[in-house]
Short mmCIF file of C-alpha atoms in Angstrom, two decimals:
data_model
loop_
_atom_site.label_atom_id
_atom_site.label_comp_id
_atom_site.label_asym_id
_atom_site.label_seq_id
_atom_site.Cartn_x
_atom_site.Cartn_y
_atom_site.Cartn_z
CA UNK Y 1 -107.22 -49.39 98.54
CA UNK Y 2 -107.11 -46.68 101.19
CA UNK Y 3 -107.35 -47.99 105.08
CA UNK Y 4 -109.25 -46.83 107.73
CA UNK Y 5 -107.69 -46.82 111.02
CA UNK Y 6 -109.98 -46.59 114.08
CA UNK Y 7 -108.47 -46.18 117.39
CA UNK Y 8 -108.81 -47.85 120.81
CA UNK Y 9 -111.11 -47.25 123.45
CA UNK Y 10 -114.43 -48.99 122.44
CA UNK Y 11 -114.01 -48.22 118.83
CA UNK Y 12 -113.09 -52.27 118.32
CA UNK Y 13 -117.04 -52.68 119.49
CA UNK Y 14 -118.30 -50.78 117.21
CA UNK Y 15 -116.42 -52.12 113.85
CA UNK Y 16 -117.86 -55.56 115.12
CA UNK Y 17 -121.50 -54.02 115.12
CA UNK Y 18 -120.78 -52.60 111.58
CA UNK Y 19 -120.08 -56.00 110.85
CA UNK Y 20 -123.36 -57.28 111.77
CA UNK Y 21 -125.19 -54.78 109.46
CA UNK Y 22 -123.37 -56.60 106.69
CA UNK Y 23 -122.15 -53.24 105.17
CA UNK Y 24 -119.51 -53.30 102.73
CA UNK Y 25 -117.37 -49.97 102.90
CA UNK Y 26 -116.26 -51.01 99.03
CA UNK Y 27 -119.70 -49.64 97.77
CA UNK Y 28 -118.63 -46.58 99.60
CA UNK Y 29 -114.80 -45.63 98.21
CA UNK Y 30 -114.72 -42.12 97.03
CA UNK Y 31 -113.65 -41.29 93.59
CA UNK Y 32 -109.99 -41.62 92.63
CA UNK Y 33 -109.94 -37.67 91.20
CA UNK Y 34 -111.86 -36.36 94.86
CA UNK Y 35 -109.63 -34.07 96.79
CA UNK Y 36 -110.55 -32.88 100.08
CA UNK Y 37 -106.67 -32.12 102.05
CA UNK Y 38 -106.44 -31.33 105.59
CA UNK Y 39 -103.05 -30.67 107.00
CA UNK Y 40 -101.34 -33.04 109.28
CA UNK Y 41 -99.34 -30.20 111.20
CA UNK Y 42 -100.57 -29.42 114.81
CA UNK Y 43 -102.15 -25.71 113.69
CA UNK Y 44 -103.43 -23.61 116.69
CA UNK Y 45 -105.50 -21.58 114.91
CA UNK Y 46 -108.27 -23.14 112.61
CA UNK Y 47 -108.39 -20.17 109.98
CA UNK Y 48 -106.01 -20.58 106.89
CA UNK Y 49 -105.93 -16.85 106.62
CA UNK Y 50 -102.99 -15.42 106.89
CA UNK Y 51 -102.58 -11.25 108.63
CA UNK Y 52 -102.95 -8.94 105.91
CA UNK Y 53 -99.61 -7.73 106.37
CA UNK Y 54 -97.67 -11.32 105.08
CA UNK Y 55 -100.48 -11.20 102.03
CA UNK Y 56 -99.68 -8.29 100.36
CA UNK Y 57 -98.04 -8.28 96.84
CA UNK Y 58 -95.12 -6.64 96.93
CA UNK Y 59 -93.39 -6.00 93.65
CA UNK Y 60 -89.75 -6.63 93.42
CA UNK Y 61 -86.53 -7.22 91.16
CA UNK Y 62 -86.04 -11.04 92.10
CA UNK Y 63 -87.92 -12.48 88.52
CA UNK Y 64 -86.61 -9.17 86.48
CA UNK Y 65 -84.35 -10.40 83.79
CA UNK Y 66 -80.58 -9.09 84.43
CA UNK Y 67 -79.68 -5.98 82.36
CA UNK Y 68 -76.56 -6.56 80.45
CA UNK Y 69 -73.98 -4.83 82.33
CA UNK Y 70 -74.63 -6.61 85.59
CA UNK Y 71 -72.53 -9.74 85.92
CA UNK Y 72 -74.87 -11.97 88.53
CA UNK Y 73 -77.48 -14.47 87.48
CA UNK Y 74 -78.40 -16.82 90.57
CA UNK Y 75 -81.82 -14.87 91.79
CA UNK Y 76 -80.19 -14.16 95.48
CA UNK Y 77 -77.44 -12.28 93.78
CA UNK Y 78 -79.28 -10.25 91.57
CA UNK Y 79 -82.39 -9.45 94.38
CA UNK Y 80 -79.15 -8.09 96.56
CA UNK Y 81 -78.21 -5.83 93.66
CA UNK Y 82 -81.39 -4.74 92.72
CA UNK Y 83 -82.79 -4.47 96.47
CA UNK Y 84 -82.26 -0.63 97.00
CA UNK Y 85 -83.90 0.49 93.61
CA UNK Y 86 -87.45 -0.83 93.58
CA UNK Y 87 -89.46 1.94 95.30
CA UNK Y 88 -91.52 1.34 98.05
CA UNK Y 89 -94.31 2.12 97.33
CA UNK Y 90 -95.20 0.35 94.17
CA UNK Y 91 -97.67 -2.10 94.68
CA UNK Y 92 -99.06 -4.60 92.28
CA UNK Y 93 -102.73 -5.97 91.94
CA UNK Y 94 -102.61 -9.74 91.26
CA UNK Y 95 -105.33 -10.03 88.19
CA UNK Y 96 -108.77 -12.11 89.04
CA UNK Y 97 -107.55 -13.93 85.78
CA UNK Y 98 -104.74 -15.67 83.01
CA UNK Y 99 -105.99 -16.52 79.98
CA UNK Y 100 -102.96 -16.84 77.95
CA UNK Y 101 -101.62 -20.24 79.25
CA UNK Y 102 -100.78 -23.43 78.35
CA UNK Y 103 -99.88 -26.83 79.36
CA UNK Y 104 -95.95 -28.15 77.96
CA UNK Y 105 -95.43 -31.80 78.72
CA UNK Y 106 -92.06 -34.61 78.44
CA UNK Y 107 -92.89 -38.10 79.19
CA UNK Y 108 -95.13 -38.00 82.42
CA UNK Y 109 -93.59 -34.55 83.30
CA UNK Y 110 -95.98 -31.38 82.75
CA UNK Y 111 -95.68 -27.69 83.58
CA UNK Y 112 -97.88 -24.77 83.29
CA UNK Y 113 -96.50 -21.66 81.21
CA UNK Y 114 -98.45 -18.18 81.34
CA UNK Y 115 -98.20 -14.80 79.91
CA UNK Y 116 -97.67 -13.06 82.82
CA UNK Y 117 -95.30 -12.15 85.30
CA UNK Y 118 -94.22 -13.70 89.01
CA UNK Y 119 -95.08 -10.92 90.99
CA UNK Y 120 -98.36 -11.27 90.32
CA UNK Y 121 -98.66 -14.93 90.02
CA UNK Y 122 -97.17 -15.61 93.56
CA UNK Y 123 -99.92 -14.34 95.63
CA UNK Y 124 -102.51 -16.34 93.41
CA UNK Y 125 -100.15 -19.22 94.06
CA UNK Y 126 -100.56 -18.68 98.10
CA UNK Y 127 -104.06 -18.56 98.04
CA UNK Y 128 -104.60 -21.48 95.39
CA UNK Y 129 -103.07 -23.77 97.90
CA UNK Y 130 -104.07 -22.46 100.97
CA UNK Y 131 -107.76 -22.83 99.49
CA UNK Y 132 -107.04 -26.41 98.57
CA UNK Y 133 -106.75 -27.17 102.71
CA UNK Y 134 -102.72 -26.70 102.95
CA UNK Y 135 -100.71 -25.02 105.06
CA UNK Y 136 -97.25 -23.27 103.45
CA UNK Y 137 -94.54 -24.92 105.15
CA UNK Y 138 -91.95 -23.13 102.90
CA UNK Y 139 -91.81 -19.88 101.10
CA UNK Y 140 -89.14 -18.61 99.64
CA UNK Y 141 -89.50 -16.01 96.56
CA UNK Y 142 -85.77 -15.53 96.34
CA UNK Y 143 -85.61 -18.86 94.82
CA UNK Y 144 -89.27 -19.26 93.35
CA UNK Y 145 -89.97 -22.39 95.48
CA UNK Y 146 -93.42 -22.98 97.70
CA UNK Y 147 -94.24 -25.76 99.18
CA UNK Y 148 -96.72 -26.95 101.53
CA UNK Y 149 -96.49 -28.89 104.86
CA UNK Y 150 -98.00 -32.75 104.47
CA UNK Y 151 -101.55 -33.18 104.13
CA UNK Y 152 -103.84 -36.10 104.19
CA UNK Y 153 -106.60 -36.41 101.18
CA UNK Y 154 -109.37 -37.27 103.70
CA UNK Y 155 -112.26 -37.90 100.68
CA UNK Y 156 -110.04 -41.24 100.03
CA UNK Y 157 -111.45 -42.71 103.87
CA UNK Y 158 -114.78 -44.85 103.26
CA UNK Y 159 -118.05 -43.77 103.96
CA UNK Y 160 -118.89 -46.43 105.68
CA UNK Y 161 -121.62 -46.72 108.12
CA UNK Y 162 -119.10 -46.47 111.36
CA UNK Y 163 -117.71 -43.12 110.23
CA UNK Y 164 -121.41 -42.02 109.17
CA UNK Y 165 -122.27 -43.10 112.87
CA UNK Y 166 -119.46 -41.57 114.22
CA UNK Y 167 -117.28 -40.06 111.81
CA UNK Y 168 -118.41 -35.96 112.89
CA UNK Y 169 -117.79 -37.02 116.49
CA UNK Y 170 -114.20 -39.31 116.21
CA UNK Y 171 -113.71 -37.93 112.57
CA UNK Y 172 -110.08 -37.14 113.96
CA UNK Y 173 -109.77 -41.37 114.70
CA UNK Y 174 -109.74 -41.95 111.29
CA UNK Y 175 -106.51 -41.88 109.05
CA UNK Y 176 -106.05 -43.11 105.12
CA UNK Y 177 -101.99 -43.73 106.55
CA UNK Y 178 -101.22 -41.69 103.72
CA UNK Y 179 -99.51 -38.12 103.34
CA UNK Y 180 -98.55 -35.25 100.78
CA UNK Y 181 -96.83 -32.38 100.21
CA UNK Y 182 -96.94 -30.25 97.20
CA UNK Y 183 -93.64 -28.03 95.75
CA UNK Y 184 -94.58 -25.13 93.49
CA UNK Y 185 -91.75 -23.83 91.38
CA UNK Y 186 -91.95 -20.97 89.57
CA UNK Y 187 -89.06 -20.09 86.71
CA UNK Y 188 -88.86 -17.11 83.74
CA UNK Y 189 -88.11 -18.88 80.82
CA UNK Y 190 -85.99 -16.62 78.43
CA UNK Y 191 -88.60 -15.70 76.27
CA UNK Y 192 -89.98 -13.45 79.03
CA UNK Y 193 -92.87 -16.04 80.25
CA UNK Y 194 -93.48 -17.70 83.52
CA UNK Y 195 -93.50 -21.48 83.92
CA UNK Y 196 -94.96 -23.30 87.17
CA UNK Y 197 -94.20 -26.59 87.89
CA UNK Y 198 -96.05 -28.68 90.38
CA UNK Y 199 -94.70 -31.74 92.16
CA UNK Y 200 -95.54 -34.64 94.82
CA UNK Y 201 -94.07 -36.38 97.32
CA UNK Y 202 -96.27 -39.13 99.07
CA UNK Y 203 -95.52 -40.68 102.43
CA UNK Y 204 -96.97 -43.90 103.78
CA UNK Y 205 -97.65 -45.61 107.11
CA UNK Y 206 -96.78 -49.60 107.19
CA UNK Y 207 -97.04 -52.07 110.04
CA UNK Y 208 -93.79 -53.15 111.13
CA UNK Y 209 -92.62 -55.94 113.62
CA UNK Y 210 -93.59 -59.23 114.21
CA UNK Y 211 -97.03 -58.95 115.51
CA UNK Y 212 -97.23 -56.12 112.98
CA UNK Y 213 -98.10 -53.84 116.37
CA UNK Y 214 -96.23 -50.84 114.97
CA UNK Y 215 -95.84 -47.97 112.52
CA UNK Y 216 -93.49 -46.18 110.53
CA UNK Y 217 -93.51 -44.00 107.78
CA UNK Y 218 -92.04 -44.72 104.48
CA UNK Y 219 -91.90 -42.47 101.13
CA UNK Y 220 -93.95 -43.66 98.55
CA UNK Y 221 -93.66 -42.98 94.92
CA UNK Y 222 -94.52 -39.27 93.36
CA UNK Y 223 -97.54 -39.40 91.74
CA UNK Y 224 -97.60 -37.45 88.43
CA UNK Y 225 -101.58 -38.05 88.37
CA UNK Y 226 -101.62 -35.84 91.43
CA UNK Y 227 -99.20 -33.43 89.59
CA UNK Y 228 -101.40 -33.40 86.60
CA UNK Y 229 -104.61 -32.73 88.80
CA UNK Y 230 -103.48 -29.59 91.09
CA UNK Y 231 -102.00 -27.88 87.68
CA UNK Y 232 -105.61 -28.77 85.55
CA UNK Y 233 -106.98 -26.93 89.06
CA UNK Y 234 -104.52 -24.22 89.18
CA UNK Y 235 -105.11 -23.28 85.32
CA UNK Y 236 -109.39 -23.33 86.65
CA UNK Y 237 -108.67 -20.95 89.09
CA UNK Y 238 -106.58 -18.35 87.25
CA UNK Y 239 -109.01 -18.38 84.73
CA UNK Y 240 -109.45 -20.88 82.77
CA UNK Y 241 -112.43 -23.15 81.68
CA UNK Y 242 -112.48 -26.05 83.40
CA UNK Y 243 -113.31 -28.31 80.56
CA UNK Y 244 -110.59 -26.92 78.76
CA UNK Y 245 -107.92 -27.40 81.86
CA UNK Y 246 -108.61 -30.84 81.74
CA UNK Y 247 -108.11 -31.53 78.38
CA UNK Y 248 -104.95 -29.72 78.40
CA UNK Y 249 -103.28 -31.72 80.96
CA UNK Y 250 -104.32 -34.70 79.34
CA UNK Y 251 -103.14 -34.01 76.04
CA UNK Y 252 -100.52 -37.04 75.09
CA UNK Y 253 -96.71 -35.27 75.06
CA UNK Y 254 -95.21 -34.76 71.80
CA UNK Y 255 -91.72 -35.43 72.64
CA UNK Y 256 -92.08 -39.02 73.31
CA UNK Y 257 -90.12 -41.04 76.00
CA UNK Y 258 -87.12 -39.74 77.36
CA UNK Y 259 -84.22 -41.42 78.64
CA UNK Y 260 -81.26 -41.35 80.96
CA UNK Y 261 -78.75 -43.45 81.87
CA UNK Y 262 -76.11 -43.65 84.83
CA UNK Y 263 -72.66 -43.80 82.94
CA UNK Y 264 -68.83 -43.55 84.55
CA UNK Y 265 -65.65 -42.24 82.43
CA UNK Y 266 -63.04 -41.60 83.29
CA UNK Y 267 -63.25 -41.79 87.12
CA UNK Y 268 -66.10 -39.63 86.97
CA UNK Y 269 -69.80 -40.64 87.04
CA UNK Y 270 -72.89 -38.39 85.54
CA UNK Y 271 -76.15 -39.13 84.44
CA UNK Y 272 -76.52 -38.42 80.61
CA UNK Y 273 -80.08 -37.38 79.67
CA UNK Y 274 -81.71 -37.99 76.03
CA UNK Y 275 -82.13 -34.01 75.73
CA UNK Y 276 -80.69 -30.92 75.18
CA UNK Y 277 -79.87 -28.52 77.82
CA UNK Y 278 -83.70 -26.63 78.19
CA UNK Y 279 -85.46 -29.60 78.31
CA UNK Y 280 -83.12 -31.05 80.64
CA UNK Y 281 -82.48 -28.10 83.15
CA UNK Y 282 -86.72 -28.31 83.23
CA UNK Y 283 -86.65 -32.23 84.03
CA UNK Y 284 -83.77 -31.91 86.24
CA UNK Y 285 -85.46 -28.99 88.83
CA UNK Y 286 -88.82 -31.11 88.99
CA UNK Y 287 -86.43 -34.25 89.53
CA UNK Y 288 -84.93 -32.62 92.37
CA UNK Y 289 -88.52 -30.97 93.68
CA UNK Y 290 -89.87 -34.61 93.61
CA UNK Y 291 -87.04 -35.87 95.28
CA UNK Y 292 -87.36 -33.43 97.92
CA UNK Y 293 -83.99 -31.66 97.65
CA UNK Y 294 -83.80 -28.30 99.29
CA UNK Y 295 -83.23 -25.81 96.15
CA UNK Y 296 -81.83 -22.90 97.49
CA UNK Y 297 -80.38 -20.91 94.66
CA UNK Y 298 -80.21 -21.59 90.46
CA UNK Y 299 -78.48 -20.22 87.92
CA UNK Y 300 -79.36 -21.41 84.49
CA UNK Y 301 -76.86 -19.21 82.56
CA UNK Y 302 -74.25 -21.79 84.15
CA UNK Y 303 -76.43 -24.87 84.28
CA UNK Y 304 -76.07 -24.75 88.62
CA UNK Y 305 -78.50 -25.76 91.31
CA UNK Y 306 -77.85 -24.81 94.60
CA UNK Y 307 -79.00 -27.48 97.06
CA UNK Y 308 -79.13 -29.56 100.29
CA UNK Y 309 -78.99 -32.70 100.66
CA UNK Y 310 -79.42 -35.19 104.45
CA UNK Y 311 -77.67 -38.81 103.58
CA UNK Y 312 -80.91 -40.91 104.73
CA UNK Y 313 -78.78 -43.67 105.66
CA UNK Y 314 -76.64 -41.70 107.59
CA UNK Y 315 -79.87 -39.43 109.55
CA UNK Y 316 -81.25 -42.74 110.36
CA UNK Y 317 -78.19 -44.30 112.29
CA UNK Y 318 -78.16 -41.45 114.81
CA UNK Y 319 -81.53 -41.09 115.06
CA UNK Y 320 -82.97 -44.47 114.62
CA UNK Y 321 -84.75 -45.61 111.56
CA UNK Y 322 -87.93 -44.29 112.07
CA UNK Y 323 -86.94 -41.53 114.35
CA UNK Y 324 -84.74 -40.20 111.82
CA UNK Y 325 -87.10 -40.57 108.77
CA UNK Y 326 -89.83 -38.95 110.81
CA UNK Y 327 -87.84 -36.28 111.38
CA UNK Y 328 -86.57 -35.64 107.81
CA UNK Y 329 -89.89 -36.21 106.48
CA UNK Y 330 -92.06 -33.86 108.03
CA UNK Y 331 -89.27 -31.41 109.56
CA UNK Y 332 -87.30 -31.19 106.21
CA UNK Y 333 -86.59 -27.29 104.98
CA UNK Y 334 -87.68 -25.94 108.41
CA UNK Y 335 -85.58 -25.54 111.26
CA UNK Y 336 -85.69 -29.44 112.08
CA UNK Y 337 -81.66 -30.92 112.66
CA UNK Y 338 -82.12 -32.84 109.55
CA UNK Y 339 -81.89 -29.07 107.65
CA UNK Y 340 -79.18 -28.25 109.22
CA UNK Y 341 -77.48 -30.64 108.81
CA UNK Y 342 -77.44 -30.76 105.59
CA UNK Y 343 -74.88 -30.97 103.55
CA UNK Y 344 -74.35 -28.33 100.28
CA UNK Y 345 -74.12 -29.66 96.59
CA UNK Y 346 -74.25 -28.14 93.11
CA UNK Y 347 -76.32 -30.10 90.35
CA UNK Y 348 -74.72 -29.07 87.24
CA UNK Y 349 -76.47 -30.12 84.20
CA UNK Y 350 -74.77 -29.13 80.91
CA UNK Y 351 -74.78 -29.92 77.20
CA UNK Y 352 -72.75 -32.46 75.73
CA UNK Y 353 -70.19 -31.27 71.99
CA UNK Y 354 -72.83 -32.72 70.04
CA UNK Y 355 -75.46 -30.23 71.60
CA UNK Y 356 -78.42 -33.17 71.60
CA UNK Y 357 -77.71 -34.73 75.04
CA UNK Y 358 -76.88 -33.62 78.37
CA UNK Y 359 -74.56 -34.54 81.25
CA UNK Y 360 -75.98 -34.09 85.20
CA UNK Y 361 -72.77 -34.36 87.72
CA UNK Y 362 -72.50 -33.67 91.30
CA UNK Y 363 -70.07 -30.63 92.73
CA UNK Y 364 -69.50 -30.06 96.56
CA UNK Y 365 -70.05 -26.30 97.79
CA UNK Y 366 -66.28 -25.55 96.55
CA UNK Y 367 -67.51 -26.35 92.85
CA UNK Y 368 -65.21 -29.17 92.60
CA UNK Y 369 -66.44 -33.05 90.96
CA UNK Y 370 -68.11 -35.12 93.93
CA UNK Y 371 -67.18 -38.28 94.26
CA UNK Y 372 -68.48 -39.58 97.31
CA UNK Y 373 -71.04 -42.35 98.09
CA UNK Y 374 -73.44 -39.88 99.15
CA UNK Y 375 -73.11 -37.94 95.12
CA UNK Y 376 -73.29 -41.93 93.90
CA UNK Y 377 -76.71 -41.58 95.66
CA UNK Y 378 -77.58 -38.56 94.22
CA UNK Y 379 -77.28 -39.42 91.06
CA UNK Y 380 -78.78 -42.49 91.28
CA UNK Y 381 -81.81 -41.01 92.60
CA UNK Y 382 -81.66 -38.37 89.73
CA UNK Y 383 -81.10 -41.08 87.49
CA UNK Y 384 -84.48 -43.23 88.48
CA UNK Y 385 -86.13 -39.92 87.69
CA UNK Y 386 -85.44 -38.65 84.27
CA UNK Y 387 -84.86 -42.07 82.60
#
């Protein structure tokens, strides 16, 4: 059940006159599926508009698929080669609408593909969220990531009759002790369409100490409900009926249950995943987003993602255990220490000889097999999330 935190000053008084009314605030909780986001980060200006000059669509090489006689694939590489050839002066108008799309699910991951191309589809993507009450933390189109800075759902706090008293007054005294973020990927697949994945990462205030007279936050689990509800929205606002959108995300997957396991040969450890090498390399990048990895580059000809990664165990013994989650948790992919600090990795995810199963390992920045505590870690976390 969402809490309702009312601060000091007086406030105590009044929860003791609610109490006297005999209202019950259970009546009052909102409806699981109500979204109303406000962003937790310290804005200075109250409009989500951003200057027309950051807004406008800009049409580039970094989605174009490769032409054969150029040897990159990661997206950096091939933006660097391309970057002197697109003319200025071509600009794109994002369409009002997408009507050829469709939700793909495995297990309780989904994804959104549409006919249509990323240059016009990232734009839409800004303003979808920034509609929705976020704020873009991170943007970076040389990758395809976008993700949002944490956000509380404020239509989870009761209604109850101290915040209908005094709620558009104090409204800012009240706090469900929960936040999210949101990571939008978007990916060509190779038969020339676009597919957007959405994922969650949930943070969580608890009471700590002995008198339980403190706070810290903790991660909480991703919620693929969320997931499911921001992509049935998304397909609403490019276009699509809204009946429809939610009958599409609900749709039961076809693949049925995958699995992975956490296996060692050899010396060397790797997750092996139930699935060939597409559905993998999908499950693997929304592993990763969920996680909260930093994904800087990718190159699916090779199987590689490019990321960073801060040891939590290590962050929190210089900084402190909450100190140093704080930090990682809001600051993360910014310009916080925690970032950089981070250490580089490669995810490689590969098929096996049989060409039915894959293998996920952990490389350092020079390419070569991890074996570290820290890539045990990785894996392991990778491992809780595709099996």
């Amino acid at each position: 059940m969402a809490k309702s935190f009312v601060a000091k000053n007086g406030i105590i008084g009044a929860l003791a006159l609610a109490g006297l009314t005999g209202c019950s605030s259970i009546g009052n909780i909102l409806e699981p599926n109500r979204i109303d986001y406000r962003s937790a980060s310290k804005a200075t200006t109250a409009s989500l508009e951003v200057p027309p000059d950051l807004t406008q669509i800009r049409r580039d090489s970094r989605f174009s698929v490769p032409e054969a006689n150029k040897s990159s694939a990661t997206a950096s590489s091939y933006n660097l080669e391309r970057g002197n050839k697109v003319a200025s002066n071509s600009g794109v108008v994002a369409p009002k609408q997408v009507q050829n799309m469709r939700i793909e699910r495995n297990g309780n991951a989904r994804w959104l593909v549409v006919k249509d191309t990323p240059e016009a589809l990232w734009p839409q993507l800004k303003d979808f969220w920034q509609e929705l009450g976020f704020l873009i933390n991170v943007e970076n189109q040389e990758a395809g990531v976008m993700e949002t800075d944490w956000a509380e759902n404020r239509a989870k706090i009761p209604q109850d009759i101290i915040r209908s008293t005094l709620g558009k007054v104090l409204d800012s005294l009240y706090s469900t002790g929960e936040r999210d973020k949101f990571r939008t990927r978007i990916e060509r697949s190779p038969n020339g369409e676009v597919e957007i994945y959405i994922s969650h990462r949930g943070a969580q205030e608890v009471l700590v100490g002995a008198q339980k007279d403190g706070t810290v936050w903790t991660p909480r689990a991703a919620d693929p409900g969320l997931e499911a509800e921001f992509l049935s929205r998304l397909m609403v606002r490019l276009g699509t009926d809204g009946e429809k959108a939610k009958t599409a995300v609900a749709a039961p997957s076809t693949s049925g249950k995958p699995h992975a396991q956490l296996l060692k040969v050899d010396g060397k450890t790797f997750v092996e995943v139930d699935e060939a090498f597409d559905r993998s390399w999908r499950r693997v990048g929304l592993a990763l987003d969920r996680i909260g990895f930093t994904v800087e580059d990718r190159d699916r000809s090779q199987g590689l993602y490019f990321v960073r990664y801060v040891d939590q165990d290590i962050d929190a013994k210089t900084k402190g255990a909450s100190e140093g989650f704080f930090s990682r948790l809001f600051s993360f992919g910014s310009s916080s220490d925690a970032a950089k600090n981070a250490q580089k990795y490669r995810i490689l995810v590969k098929n096996t000889t049989t060409g039915e199963t894959s293998q996920v390992s952990v490389h350092g920045s020079d390419g070569k097999v991890e074996s570290s505590p820290v890539a045990d870690k990785i894996l392991q976390l990778l491992n809780d999330q595709l099996k």
